[in-house]
PDB file of C-alpha atoms in Angstrom:
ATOM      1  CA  UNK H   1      87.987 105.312 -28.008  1.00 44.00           C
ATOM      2  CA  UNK H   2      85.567 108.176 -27.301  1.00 54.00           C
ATOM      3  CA  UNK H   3      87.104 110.899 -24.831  1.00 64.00           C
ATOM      4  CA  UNK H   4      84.092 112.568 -23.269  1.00 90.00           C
ATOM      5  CA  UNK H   5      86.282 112.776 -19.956  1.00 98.00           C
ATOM      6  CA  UNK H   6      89.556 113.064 -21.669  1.00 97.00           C
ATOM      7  CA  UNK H   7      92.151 114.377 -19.322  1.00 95.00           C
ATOM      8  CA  UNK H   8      89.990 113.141 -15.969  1.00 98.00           C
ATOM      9  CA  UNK H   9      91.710 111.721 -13.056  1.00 98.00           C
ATOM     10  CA  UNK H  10      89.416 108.916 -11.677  1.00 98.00           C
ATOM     11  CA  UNK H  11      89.650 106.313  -9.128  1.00 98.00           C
ATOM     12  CA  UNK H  12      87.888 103.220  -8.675  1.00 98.00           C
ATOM     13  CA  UNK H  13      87.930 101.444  -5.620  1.00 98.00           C
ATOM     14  CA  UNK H  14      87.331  97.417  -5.592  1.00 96.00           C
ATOM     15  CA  UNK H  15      88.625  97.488  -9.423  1.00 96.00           C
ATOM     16  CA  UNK H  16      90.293  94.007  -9.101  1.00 94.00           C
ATOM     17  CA  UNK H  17      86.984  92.345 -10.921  1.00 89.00           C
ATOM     18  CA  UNK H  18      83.097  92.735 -11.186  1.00 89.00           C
ATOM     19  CA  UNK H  19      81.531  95.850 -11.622  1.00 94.00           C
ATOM     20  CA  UNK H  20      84.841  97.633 -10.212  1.00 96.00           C
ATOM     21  CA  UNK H  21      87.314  96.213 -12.976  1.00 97.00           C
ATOM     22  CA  UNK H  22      84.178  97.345 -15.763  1.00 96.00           C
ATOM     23  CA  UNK H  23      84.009 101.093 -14.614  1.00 98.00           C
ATOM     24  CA  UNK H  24      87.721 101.298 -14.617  1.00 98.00           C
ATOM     25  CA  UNK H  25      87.663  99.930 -18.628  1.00 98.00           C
ATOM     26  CA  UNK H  26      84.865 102.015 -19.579  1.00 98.00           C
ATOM     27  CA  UNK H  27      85.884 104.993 -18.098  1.00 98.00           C
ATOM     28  CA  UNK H  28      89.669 104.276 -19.404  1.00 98.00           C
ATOM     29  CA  UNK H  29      87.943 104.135 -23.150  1.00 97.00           C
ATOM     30  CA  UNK H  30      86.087 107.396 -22.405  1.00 98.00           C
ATOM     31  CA  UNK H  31      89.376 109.259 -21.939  1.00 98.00           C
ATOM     32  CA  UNK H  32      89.858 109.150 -18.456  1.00 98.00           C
ATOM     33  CA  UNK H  33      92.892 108.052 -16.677  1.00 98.00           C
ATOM     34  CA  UNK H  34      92.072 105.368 -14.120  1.00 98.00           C
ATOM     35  CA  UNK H  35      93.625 104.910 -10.542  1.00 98.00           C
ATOM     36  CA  UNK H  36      92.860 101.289 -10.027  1.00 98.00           C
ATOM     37  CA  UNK H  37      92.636 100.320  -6.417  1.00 98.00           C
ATOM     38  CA  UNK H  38      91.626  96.978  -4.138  1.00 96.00           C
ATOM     39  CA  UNK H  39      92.909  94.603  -1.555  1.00 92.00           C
ATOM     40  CA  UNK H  40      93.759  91.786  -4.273  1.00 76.00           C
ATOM     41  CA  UNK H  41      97.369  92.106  -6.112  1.00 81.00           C
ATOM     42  CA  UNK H  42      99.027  89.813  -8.361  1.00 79.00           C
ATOM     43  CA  UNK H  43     100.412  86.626  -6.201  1.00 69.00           C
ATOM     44  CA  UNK H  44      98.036  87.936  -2.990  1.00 68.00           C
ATOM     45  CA  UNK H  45      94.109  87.498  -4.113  1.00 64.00           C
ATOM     46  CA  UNK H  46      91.168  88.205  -1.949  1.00 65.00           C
ATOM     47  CA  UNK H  47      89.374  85.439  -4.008  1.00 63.00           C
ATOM     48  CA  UNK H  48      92.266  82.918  -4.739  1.00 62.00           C
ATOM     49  CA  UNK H  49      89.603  80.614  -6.813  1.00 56.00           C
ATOM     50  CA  UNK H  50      88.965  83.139  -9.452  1.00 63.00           C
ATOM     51  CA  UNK H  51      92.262  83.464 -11.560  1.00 58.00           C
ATOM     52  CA  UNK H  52      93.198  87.258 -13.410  1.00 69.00           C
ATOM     53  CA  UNK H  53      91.237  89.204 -10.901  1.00 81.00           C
ATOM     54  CA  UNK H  54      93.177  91.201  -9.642  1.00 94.00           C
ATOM     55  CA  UNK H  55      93.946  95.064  -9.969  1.00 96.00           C
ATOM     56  CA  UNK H  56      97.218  93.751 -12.068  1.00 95.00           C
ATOM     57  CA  UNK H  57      95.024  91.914 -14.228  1.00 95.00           C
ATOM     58  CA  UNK H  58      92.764  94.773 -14.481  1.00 97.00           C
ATOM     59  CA  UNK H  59      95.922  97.490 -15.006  1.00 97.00           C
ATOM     60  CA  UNK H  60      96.749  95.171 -18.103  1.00 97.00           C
ATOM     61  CA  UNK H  61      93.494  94.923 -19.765  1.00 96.00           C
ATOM     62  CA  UNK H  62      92.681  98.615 -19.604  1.00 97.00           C
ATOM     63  CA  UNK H  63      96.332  99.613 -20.788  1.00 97.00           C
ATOM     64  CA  UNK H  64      95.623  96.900 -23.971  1.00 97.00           C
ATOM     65  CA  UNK H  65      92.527  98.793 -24.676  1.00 97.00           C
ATOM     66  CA  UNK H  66      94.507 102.109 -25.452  1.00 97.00           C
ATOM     67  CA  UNK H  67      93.754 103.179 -21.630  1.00 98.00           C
ATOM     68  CA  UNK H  68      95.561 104.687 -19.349  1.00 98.00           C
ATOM     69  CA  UNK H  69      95.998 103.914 -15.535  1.00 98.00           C
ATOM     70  CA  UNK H  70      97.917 102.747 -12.593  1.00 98.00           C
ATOM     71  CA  UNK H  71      97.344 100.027  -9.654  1.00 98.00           C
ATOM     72  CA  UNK H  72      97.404 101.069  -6.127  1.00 98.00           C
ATOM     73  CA  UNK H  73      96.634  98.130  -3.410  1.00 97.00           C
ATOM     74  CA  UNK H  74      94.365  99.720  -0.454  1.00 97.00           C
ATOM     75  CA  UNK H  75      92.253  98.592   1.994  1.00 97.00           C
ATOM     76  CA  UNK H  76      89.524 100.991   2.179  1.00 97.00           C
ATOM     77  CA  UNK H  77      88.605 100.077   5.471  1.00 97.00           C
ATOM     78  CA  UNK H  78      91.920 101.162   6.978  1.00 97.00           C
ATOM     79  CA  UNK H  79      91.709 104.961   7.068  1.00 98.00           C
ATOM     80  CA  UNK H  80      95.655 105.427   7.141  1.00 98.00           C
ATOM     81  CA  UNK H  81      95.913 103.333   3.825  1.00 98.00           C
ATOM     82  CA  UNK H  82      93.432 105.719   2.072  1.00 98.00           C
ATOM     83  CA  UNK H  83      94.951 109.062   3.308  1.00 98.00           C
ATOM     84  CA  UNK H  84      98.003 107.390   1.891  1.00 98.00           C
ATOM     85  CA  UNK H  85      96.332 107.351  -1.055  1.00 98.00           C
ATOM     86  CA  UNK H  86      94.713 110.591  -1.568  1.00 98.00           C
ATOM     87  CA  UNK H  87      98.304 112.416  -0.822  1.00 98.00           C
ATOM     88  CA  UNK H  88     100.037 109.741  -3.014  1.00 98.00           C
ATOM     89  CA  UNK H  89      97.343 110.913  -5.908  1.00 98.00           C
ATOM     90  CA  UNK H  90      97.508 114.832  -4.730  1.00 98.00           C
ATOM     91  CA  UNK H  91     101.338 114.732  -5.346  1.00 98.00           C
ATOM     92  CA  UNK H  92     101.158 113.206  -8.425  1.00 98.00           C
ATOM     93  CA  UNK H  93      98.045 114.849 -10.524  1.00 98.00           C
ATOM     94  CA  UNK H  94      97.157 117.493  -8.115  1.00 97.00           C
ATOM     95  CA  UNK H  95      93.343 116.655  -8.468  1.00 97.00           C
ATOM     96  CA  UNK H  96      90.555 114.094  -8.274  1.00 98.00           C
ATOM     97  CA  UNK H  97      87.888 114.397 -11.034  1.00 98.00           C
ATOM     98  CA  UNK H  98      85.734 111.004 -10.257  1.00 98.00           C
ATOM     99  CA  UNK H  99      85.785 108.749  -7.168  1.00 98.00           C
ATOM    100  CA  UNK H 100      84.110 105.707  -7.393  1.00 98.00           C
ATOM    101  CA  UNK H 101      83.124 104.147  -4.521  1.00 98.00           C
ATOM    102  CA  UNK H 102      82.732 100.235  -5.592  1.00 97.00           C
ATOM    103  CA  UNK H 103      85.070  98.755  -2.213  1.00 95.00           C
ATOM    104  CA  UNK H 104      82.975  95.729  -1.210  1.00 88.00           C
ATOM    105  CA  UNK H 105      84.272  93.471   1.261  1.00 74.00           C
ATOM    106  CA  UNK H 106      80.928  92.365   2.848  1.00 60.00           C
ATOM    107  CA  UNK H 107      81.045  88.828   1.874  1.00 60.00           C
ATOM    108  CA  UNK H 108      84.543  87.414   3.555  1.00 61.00           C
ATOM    109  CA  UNK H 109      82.935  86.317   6.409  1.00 58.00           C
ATOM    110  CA  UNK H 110      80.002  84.279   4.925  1.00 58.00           C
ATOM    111  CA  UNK H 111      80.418  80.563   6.507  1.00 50.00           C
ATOM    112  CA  UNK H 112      78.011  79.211   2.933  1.00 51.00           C
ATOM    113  CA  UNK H 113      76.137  80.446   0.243  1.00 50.00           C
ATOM    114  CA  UNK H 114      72.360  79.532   1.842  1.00 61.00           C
ATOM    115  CA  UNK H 115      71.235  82.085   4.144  1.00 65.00           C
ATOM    116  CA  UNK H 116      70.001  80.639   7.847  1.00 70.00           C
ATOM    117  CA  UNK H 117      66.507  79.476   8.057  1.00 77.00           C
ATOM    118  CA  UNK H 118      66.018  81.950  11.143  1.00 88.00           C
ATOM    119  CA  UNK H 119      67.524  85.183  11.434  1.00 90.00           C
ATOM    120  CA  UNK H 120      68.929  84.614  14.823  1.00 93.00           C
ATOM    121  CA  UNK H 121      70.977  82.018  13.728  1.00 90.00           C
ATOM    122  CA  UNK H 122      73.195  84.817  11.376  1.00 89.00           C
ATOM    123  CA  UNK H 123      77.118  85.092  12.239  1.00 89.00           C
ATOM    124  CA  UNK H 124      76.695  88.075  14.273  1.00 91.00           C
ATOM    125  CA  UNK H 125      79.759  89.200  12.328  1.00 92.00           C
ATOM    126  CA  UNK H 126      78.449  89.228   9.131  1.00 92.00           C
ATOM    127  CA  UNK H 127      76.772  92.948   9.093  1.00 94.00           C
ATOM    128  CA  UNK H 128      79.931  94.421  10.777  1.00 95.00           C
ATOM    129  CA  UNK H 129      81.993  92.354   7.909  1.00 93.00           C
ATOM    130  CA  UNK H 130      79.265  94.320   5.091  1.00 94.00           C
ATOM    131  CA  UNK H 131      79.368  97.684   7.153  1.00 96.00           C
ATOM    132  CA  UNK H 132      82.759  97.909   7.228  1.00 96.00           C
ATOM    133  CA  UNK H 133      83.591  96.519   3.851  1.00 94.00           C
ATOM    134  CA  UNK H 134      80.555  98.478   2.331  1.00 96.00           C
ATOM    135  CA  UNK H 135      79.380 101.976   3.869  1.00 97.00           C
ATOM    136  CA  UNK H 136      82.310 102.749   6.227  1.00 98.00           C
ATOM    137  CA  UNK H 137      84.661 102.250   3.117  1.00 98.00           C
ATOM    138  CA  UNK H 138      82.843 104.828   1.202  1.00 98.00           C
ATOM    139  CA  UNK H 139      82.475 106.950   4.219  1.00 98.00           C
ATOM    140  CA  UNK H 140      86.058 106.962   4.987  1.00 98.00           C
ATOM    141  CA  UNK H 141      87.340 107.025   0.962  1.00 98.00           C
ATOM    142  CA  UNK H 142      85.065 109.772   0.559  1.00 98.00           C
ATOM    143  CA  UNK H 143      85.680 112.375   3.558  1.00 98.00           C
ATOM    144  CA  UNK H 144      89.215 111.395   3.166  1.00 98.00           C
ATOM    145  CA  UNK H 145      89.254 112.810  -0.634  1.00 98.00           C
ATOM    146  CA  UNK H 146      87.244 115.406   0.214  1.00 98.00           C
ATOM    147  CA  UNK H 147      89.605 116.970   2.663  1.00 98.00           C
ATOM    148  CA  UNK H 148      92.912 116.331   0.237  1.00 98.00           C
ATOM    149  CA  UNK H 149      91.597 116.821  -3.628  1.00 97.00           C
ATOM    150  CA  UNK H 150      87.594 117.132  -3.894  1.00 98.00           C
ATOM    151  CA  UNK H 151      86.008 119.914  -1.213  1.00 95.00           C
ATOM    152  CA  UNK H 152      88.249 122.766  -1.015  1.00 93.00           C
ATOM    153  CA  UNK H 153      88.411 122.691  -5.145  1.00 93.00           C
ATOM    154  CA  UNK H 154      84.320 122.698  -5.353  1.00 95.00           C
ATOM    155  CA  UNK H 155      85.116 120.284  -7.826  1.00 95.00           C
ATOM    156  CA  UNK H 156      84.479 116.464  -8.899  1.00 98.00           C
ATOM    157  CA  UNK H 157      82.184 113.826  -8.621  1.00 98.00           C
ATOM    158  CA  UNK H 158      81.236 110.725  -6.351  1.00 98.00           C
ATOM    159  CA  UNK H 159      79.570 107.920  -7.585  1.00 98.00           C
ATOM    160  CA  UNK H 160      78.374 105.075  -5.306  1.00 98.00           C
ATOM    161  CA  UNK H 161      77.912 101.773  -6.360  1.00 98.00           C
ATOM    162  CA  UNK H 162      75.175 100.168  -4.093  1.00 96.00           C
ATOM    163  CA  UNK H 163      72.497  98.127  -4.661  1.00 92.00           C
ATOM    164  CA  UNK H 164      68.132  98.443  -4.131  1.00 88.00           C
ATOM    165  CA  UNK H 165      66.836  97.738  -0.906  1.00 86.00           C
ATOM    166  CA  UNK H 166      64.040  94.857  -1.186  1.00 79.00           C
ATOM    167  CA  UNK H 167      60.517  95.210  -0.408  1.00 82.00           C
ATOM    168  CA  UNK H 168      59.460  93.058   0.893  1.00 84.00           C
ATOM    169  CA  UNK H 169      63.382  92.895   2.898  1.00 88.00           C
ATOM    170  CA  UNK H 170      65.354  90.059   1.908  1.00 85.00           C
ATOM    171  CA  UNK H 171      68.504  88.884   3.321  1.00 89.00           C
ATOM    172  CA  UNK H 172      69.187  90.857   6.804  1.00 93.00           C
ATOM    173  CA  UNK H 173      72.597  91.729   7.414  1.00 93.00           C
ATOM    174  CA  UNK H 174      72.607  92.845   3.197  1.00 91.00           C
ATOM    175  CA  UNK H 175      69.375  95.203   3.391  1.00 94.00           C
ATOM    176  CA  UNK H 176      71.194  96.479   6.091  1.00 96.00           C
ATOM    177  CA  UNK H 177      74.268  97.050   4.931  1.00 96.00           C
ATOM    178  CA  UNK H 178      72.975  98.420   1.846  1.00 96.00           C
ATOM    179  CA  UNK H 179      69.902 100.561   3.471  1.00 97.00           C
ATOM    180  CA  UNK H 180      73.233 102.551   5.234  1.00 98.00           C
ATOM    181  CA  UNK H 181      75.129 102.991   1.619  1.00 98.00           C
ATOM    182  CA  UNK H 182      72.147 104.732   0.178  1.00 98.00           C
ATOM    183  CA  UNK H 183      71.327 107.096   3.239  1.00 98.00           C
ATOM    184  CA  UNK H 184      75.245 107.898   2.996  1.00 98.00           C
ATOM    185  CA  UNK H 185      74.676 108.939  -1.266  1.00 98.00           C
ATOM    186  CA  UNK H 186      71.458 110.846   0.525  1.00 98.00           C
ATOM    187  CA  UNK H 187      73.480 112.272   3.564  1.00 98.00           C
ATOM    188  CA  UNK H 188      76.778 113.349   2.110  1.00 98.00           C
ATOM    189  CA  UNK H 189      74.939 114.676  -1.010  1.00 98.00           C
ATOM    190  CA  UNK H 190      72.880 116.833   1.383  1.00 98.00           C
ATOM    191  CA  UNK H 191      76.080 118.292   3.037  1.00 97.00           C
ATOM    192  CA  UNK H 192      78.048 118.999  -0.190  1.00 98.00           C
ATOM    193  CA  UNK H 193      75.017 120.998  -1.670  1.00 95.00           C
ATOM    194  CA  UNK H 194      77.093 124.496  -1.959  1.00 94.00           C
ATOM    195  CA  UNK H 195      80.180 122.739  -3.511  1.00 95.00           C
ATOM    196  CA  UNK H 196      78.906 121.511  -6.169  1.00 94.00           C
ATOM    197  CA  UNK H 197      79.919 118.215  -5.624  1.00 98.00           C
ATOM    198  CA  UNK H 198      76.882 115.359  -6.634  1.00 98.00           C
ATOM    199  CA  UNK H 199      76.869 112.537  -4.565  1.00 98.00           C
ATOM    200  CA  UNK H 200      75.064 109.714  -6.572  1.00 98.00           C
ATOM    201  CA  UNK H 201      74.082 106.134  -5.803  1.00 98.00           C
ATOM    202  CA  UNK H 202      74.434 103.806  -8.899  1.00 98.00           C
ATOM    203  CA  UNK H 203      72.389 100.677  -8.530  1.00 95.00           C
ATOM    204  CA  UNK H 204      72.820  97.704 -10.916  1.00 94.00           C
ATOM    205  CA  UNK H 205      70.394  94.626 -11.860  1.00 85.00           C
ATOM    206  CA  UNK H 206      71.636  90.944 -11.414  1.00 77.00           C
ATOM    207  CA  UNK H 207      74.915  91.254 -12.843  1.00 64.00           C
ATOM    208  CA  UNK H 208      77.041  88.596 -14.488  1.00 61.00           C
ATOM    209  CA  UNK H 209      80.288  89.418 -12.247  1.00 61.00           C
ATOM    210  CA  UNK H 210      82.809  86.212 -11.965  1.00 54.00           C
ATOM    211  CA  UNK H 211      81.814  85.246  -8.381  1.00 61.00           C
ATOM    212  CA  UNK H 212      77.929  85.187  -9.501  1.00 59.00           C
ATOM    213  CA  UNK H 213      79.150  83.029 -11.949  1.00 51.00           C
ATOM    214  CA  UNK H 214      80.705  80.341 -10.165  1.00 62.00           C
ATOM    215  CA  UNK H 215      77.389  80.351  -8.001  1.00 58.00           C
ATOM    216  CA  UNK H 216      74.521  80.396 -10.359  1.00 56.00           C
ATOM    217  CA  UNK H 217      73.506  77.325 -13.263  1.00 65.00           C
ATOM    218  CA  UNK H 218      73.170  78.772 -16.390  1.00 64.00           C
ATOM    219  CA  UNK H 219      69.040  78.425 -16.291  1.00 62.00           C
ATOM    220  CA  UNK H 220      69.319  81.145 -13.173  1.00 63.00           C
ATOM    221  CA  UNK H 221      71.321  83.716 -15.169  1.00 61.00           C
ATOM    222  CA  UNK H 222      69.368  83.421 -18.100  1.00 63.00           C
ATOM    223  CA  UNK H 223      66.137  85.959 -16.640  1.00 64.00           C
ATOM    224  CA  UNK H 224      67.063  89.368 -17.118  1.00 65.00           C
ATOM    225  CA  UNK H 225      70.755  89.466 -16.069  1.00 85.00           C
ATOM    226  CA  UNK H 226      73.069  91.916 -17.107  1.00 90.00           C
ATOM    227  CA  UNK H 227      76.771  92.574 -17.864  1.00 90.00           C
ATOM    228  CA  UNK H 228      79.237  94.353 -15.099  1.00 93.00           C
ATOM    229  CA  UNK H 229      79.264  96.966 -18.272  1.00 95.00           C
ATOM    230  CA  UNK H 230      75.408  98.036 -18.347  1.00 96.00           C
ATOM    231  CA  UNK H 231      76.237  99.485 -14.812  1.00 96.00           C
ATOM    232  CA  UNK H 232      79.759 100.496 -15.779  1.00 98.00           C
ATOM    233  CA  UNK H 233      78.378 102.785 -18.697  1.00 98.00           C
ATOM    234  CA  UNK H 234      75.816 104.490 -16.600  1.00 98.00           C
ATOM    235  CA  UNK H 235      78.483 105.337 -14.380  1.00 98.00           C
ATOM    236  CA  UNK H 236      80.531 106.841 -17.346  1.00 98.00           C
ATOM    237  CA  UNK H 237      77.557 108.455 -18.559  1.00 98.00           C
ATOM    238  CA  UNK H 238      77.063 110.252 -15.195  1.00 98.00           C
ATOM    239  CA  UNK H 239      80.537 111.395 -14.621  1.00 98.00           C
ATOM    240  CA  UNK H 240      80.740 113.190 -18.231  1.00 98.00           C
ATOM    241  CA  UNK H 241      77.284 114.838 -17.661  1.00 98.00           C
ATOM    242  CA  UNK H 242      77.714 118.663 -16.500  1.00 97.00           C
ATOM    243  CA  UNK H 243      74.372 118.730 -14.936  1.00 97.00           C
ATOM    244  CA  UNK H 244      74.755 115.261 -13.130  1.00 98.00           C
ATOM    245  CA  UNK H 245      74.265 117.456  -9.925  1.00 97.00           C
ATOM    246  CA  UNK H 246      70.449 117.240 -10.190  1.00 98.00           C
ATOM    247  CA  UNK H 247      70.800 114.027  -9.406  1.00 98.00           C
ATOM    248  CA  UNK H 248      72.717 114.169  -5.990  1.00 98.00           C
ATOM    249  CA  UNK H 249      71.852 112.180  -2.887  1.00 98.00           C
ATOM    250  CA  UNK H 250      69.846 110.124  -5.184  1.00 98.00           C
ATOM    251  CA  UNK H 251      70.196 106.195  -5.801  1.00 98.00           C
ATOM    252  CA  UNK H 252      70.165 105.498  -9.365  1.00 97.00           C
ATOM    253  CA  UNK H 253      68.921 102.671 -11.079  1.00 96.00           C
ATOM    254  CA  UNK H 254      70.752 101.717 -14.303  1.00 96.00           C
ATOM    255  CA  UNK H 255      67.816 100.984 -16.557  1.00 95.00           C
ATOM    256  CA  UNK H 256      66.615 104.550 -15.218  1.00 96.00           C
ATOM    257  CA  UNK H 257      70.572 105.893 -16.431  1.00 97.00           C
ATOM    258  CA  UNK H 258      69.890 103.974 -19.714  1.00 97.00           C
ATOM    259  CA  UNK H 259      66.500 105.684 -20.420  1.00 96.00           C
ATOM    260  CA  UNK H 260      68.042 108.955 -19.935  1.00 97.00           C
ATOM    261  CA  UNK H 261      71.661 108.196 -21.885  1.00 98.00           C
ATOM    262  CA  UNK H 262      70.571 105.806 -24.315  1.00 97.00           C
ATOM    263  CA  UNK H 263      73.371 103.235 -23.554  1.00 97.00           C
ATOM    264  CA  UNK H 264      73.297  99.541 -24.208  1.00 97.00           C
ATOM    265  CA  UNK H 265      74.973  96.031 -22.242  1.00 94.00           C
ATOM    266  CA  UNK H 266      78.061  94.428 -24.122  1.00 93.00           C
ATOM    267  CA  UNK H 267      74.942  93.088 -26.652  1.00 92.00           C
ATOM    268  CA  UNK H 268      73.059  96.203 -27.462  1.00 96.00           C
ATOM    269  CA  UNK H 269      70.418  95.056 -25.024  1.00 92.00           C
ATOM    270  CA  UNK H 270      68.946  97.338 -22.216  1.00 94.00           C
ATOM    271  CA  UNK H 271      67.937  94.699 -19.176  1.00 91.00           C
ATOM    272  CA  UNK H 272      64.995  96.182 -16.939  1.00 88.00           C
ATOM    273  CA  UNK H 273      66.223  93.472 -13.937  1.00 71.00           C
ATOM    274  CA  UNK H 274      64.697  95.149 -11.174  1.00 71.00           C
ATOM    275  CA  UNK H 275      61.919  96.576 -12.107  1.00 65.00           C
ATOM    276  CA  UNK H 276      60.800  93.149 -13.235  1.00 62.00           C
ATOM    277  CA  UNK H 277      62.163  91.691  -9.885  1.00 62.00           C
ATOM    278  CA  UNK H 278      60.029  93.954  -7.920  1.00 63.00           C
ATOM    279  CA  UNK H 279      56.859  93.302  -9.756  1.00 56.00           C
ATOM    280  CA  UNK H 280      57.772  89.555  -9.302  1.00 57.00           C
ATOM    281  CA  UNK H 281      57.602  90.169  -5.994  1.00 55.00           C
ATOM    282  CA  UNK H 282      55.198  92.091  -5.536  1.00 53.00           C
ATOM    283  CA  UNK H 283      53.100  89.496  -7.459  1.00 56.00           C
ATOM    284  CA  UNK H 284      53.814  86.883  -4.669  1.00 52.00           C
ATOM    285  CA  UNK H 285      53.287  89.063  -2.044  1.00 50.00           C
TER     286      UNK H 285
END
């Protein structure tokens, strides 16, 4: 176990699987100690088809890697279940030295897994379910620590998980939903320029997250996909950088974080997902 961020109080919102449950391992094995957080507890899971994720699950397999933590359910949605949380954490370490904003909710309401063939015919209440599960959730987990751990100590970072918008746009309610995370990284880093606070967007490839893999044959995830870890290390590798800051109100992509760390996926490799995406299609374009 390295401990580049030894002593660090972090917290990881949607850590129950996925990319969430990776950042809270990797940053466990870096040193840190890991406030674990989601809507899916052992005996009450968000996805009931996908057995051992939840934050229980992921409490266990960070404490039998040598790491340290503790699991908090929390809605992030519901403002009066984070300021819960941020006083719960304030009385018991005092401080907040990473927030990671991974809280993604945005697919509960999706009635299948193919996308209308006109965009009228959307649920209308898919890009609420995505705004509120994606953006507001950072918004409010964000402001909230701000005001009880982060802003009056000039101190910490936030790190966004998000995700590229397409050109040309794909899905709408998604680009959306997304297109408002990354002007929040841009926006909030803006605001927090004197406290030396970095706001940064983290942006992963395809990933190989259990719920991608109960969608996708085998032949689809073989182009360019990546581990929940690639992203997960890029995140560790900006929270232990002391001039992360020059990166604030930006949106990240993780081959960009590996070029500039020198981390590897789970097998050594370094996947360049999206920028071969984009010049896929671009090519059809």
């Amino acid at each position: 176990m390295t401990s580049s961020l030894n002593g660090k109080i972090a917290l990881v919102t949607g850590a129950s699987r996925g990319l969430g449950r990776a950042v809270a391992l990797e940053l466990a094995l870096a040193g840190a100690f890991v406030i674990c957080t989601a809507r899916s507890v052992r005996g009450q899971s968000t996805q009931a088809q996908l057995p051992d994720t939840t934050i229980d699950d992921t409490l266990d397999a960070l404490q039998a890697a040598g790491g340290q933590g503790q699991a908090v359910r929390c809605d992030h949605s519901d403002p009066s279940q984070v300021e819960a949380l941020m006083l719960n954490i304030r009385e018991k370490h005092g401080r907040l030295d990473i927030l990671v904003n991974n809280a993604w909710g945005g697919h509960d309401v999706v009635r299948n897994p193919t996308q209308p063939s006109e965009v009228w015919d959307e649920p209308l209440e898919q890009l609420r379910g995505m705004l509120l599960g994606g953006a507001y959730s950072d918004y409010v987990t964000s402001l909230l620590a701000l005001k009880h751990l982060m802003g009056h100590a000039h101190s910490g970072i936030i790190l966004n998980t998000t995700w590229h918008t397409d050109e040309p746009p794909a899905w709408l309610p998604y680009e959306v939903s997304k297109a408002a995370k990354n002007r929040l990284v841009y926006a909030l880093g803006h605001h927090l320029q004197q406290r030396d606070i970095p706001v940064i967007g983290v942006a992963p490839g395809w990933m190989r997250t259990e719920l991608m893999l109960t969608h996708h044959t085998p032949e689809e995830l073989a182009c360019q996909t990546e581990t929940p870890h690639y992203a997960a290390r890029g995140i560790v590798a900006l929270a232990a950088d002391p001039q992360a800051r020059r990166f604030s109100g930006k949106v990240m992509d993780v081959s960009e974080l590996a070029d500039l760390y020198g981390f590897t996926d789970l097998d050594g490799s370094q996947p360049q997902w999206f920028r071969a995406h984009q010049a896929s299609r671009r090519g059809r374009s």
